[in-house]
PDB file of C-alpha atoms in Angstrom:
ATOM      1  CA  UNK A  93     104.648 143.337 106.577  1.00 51.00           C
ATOM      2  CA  UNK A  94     105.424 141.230 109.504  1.00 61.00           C
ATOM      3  CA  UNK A  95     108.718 138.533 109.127  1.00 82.00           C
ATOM      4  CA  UNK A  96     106.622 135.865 111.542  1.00 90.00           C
ATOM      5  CA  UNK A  97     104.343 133.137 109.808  1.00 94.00           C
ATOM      6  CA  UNK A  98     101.295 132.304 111.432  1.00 96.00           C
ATOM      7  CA  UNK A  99      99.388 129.421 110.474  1.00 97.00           C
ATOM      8  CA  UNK A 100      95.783 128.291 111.366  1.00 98.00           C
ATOM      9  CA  UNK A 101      95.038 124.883 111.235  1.00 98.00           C
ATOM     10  CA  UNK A 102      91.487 123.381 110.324  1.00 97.00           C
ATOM     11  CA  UNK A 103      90.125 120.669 111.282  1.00 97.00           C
ATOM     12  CA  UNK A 104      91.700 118.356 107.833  1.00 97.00           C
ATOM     13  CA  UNK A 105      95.330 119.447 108.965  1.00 98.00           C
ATOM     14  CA  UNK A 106      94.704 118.798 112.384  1.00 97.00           C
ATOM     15  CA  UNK A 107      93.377 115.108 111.511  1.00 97.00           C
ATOM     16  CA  UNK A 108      96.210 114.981 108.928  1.00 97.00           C
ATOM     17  CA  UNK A 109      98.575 115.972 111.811  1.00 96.00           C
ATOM     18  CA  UNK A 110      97.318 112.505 114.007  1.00 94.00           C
ATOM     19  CA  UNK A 111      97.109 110.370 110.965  1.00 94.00           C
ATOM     20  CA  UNK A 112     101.236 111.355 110.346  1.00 94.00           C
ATOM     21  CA  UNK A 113     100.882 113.639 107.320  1.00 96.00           C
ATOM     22  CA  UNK A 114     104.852 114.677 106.272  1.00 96.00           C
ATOM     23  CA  UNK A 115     103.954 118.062 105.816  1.00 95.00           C
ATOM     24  CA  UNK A 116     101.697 118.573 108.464  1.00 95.00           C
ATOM     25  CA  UNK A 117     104.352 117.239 110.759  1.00 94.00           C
ATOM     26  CA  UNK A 118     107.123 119.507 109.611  1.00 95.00           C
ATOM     27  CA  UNK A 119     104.710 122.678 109.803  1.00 95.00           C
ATOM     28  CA  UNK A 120     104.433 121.580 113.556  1.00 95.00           C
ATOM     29  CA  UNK A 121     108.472 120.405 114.034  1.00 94.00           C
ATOM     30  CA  UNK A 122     109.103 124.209 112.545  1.00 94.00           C
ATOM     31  CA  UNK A 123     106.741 126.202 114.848  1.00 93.00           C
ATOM     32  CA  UNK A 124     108.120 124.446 117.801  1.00 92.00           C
ATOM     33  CA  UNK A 125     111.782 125.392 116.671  1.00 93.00           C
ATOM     34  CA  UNK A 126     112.181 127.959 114.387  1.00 94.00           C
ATOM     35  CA  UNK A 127     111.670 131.108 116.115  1.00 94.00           C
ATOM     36  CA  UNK A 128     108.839 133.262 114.112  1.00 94.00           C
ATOM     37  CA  UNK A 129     106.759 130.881 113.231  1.00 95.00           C
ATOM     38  CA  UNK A 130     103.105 130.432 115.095  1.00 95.00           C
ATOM     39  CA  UNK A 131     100.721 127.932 114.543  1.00 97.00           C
ATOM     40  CA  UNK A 132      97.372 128.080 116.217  1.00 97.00           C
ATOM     41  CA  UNK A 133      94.267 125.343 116.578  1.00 98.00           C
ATOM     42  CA  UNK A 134      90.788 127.198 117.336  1.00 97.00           C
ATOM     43  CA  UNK A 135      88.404 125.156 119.787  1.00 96.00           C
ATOM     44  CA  UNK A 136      85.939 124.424 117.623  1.00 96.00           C
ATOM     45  CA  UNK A 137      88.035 122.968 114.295  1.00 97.00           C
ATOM     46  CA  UNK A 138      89.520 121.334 117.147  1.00 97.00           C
ATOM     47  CA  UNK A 139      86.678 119.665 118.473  1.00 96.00           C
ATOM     48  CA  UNK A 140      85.365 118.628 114.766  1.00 96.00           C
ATOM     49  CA  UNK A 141      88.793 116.804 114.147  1.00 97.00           C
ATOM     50  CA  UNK A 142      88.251 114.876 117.489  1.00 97.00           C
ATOM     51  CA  UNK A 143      84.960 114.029 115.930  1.00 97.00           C
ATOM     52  CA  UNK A 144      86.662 112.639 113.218  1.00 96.00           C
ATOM     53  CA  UNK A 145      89.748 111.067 114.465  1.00 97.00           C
ATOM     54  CA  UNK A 146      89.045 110.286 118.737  1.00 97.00           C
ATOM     55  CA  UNK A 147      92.097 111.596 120.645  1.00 96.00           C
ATOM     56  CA  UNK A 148      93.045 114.733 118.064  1.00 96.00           C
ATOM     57  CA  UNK A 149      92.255 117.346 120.198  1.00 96.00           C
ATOM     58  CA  UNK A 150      94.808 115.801 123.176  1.00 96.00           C
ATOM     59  CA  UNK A 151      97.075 115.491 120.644  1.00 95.00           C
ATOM     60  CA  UNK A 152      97.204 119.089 118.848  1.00 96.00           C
ATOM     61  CA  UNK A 153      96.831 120.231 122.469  1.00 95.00           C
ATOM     62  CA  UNK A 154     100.031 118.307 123.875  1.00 95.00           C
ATOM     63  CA  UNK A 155     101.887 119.996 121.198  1.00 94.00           C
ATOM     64  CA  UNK A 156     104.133 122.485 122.466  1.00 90.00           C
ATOM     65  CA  UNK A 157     104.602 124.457 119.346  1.00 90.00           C
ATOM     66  CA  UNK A 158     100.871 124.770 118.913  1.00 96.00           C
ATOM     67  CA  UNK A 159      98.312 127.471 120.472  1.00 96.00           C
ATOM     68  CA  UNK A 160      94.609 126.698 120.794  1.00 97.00           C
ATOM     69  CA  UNK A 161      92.404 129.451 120.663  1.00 95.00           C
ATOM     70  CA  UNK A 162      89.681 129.593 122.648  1.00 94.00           C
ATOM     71  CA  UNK A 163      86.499 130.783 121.470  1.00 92.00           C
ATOM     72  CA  UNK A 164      85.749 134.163 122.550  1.00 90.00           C
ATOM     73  CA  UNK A 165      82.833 136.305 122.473  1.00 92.00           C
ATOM     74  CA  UNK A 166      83.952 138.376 119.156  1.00 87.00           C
ATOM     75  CA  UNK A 167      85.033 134.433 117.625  1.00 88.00           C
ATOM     76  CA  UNK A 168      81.405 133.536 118.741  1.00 90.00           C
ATOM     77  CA  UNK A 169      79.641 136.637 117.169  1.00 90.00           C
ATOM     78  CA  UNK A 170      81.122 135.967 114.068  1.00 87.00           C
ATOM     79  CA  UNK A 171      80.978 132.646 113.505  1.00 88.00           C
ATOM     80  CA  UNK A 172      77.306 131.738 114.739  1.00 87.00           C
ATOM     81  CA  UNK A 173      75.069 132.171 111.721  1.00 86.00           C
ATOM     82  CA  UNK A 174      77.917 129.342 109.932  1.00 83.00           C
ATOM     83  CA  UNK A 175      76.948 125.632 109.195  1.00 83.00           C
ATOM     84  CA  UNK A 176      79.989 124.362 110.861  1.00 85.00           C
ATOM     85  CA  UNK A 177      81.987 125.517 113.352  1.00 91.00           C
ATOM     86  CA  UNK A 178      85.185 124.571 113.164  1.00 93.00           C
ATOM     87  CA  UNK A 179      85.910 126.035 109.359  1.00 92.00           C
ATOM     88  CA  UNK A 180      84.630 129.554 110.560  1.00 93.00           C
ATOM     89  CA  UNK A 181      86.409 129.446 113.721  1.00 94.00           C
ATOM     90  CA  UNK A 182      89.777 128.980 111.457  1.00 95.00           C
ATOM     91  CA  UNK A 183      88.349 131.628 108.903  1.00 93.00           C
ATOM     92  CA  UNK A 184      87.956 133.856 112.132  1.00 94.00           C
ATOM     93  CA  UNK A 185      91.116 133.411 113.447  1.00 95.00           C
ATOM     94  CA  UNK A 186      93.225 133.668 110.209  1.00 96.00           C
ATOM     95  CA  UNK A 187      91.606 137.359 110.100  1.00 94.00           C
ATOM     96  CA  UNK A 188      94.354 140.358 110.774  1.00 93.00           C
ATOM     97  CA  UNK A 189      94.604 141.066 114.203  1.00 91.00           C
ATOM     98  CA  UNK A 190      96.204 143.498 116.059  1.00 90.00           C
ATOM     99  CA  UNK A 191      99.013 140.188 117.039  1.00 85.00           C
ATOM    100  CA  UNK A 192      98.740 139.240 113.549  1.00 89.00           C
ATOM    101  CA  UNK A 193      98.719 142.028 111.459  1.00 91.00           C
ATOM    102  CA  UNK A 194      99.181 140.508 108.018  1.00 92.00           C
ATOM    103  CA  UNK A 195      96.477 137.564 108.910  1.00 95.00           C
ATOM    104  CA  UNK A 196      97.624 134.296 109.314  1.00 97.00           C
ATOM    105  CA  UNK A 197      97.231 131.373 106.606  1.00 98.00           C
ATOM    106  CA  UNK A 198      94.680 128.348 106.873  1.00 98.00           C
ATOM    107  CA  UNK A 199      97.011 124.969 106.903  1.00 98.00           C
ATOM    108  CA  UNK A 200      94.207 122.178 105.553  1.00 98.00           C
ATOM    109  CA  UNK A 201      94.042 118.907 103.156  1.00 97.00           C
ATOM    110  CA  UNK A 202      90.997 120.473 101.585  1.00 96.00           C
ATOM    111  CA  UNK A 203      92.272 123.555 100.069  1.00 96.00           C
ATOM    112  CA  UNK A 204      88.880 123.999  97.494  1.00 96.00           C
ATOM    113  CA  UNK A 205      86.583 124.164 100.571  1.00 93.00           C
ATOM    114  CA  UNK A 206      88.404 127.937 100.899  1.00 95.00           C
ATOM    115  CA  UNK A 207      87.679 128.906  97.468  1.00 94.00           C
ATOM    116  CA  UNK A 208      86.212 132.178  96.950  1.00 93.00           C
ATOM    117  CA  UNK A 209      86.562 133.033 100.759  1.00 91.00           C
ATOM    118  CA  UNK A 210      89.071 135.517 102.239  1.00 89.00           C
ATOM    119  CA  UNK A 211      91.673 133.352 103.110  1.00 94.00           C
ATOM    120  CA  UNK A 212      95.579 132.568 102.419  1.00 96.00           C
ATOM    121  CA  UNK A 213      95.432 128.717 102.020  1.00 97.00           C
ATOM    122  CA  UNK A 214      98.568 126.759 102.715  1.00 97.00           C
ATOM    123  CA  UNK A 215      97.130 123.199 101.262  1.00 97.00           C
ATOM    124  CA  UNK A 216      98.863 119.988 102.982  1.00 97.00           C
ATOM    125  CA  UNK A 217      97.391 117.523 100.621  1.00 92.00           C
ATOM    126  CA  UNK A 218     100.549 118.326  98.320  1.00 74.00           C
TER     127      UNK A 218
END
């Protein structure tokens, strides 16, 4: 097991993040300084939070502790027969990876939504 963290955020924690949620905004203070800890934003949860909140997606971007993650053909395969984007996109890239080999949790404000799904949850609605 890895010592990193690595933290996917959906498209709730990203609007969260813009709207000044406390823990949200420490999750992001703590992958910009604390060495070990990654937090990533795929393109299409961040494109639903812009849809939500207008100006998100600048906002995660300008982040300098956060990584977007574009959607790539094997992110695209996966998540096209979903409803919405965005929450498979984050499902997708919370998967193990070889650069994340225990995974990665799913940061959100709507922790039920991951019920039943293969997923570590880390809920910022607390």
């Amino acid at each position: 097991m890895s010592d990193a963290l690595h933290v996917v955020l959906d498209e709730s924690a990203m609007v969260a993040a813009g709207r000044g949620n406390a823990m949200a905004s420490r999750l992001i203070h703590r992958a910009h300084a604390q060495p070990g800890w990654f937090l990533y934003a795929p393109a299409c949860a961040l494109v639903e939070a812009d849809r939500i909140r207008p100006g998100t997606a600048e906002h995660i971007a300008a982040l300098p502790g956060v990584g977007v993650l574009e959607l790539d053909l094997s992110a695209a395969l996966a998540i096209a027969p979903d409803d919405t984007w965005g929450a498979a996109h984050a499902r997708h890239a919370a998967q193990a990876t070889p650069e994340r080999p225990d995974g990665a949790f799913v940061a959100t404000t709507i922790p039920d939504r991951w019920a039943g799904q293969a997923v570590r949850v880390l809920d910022l609605s607390l």
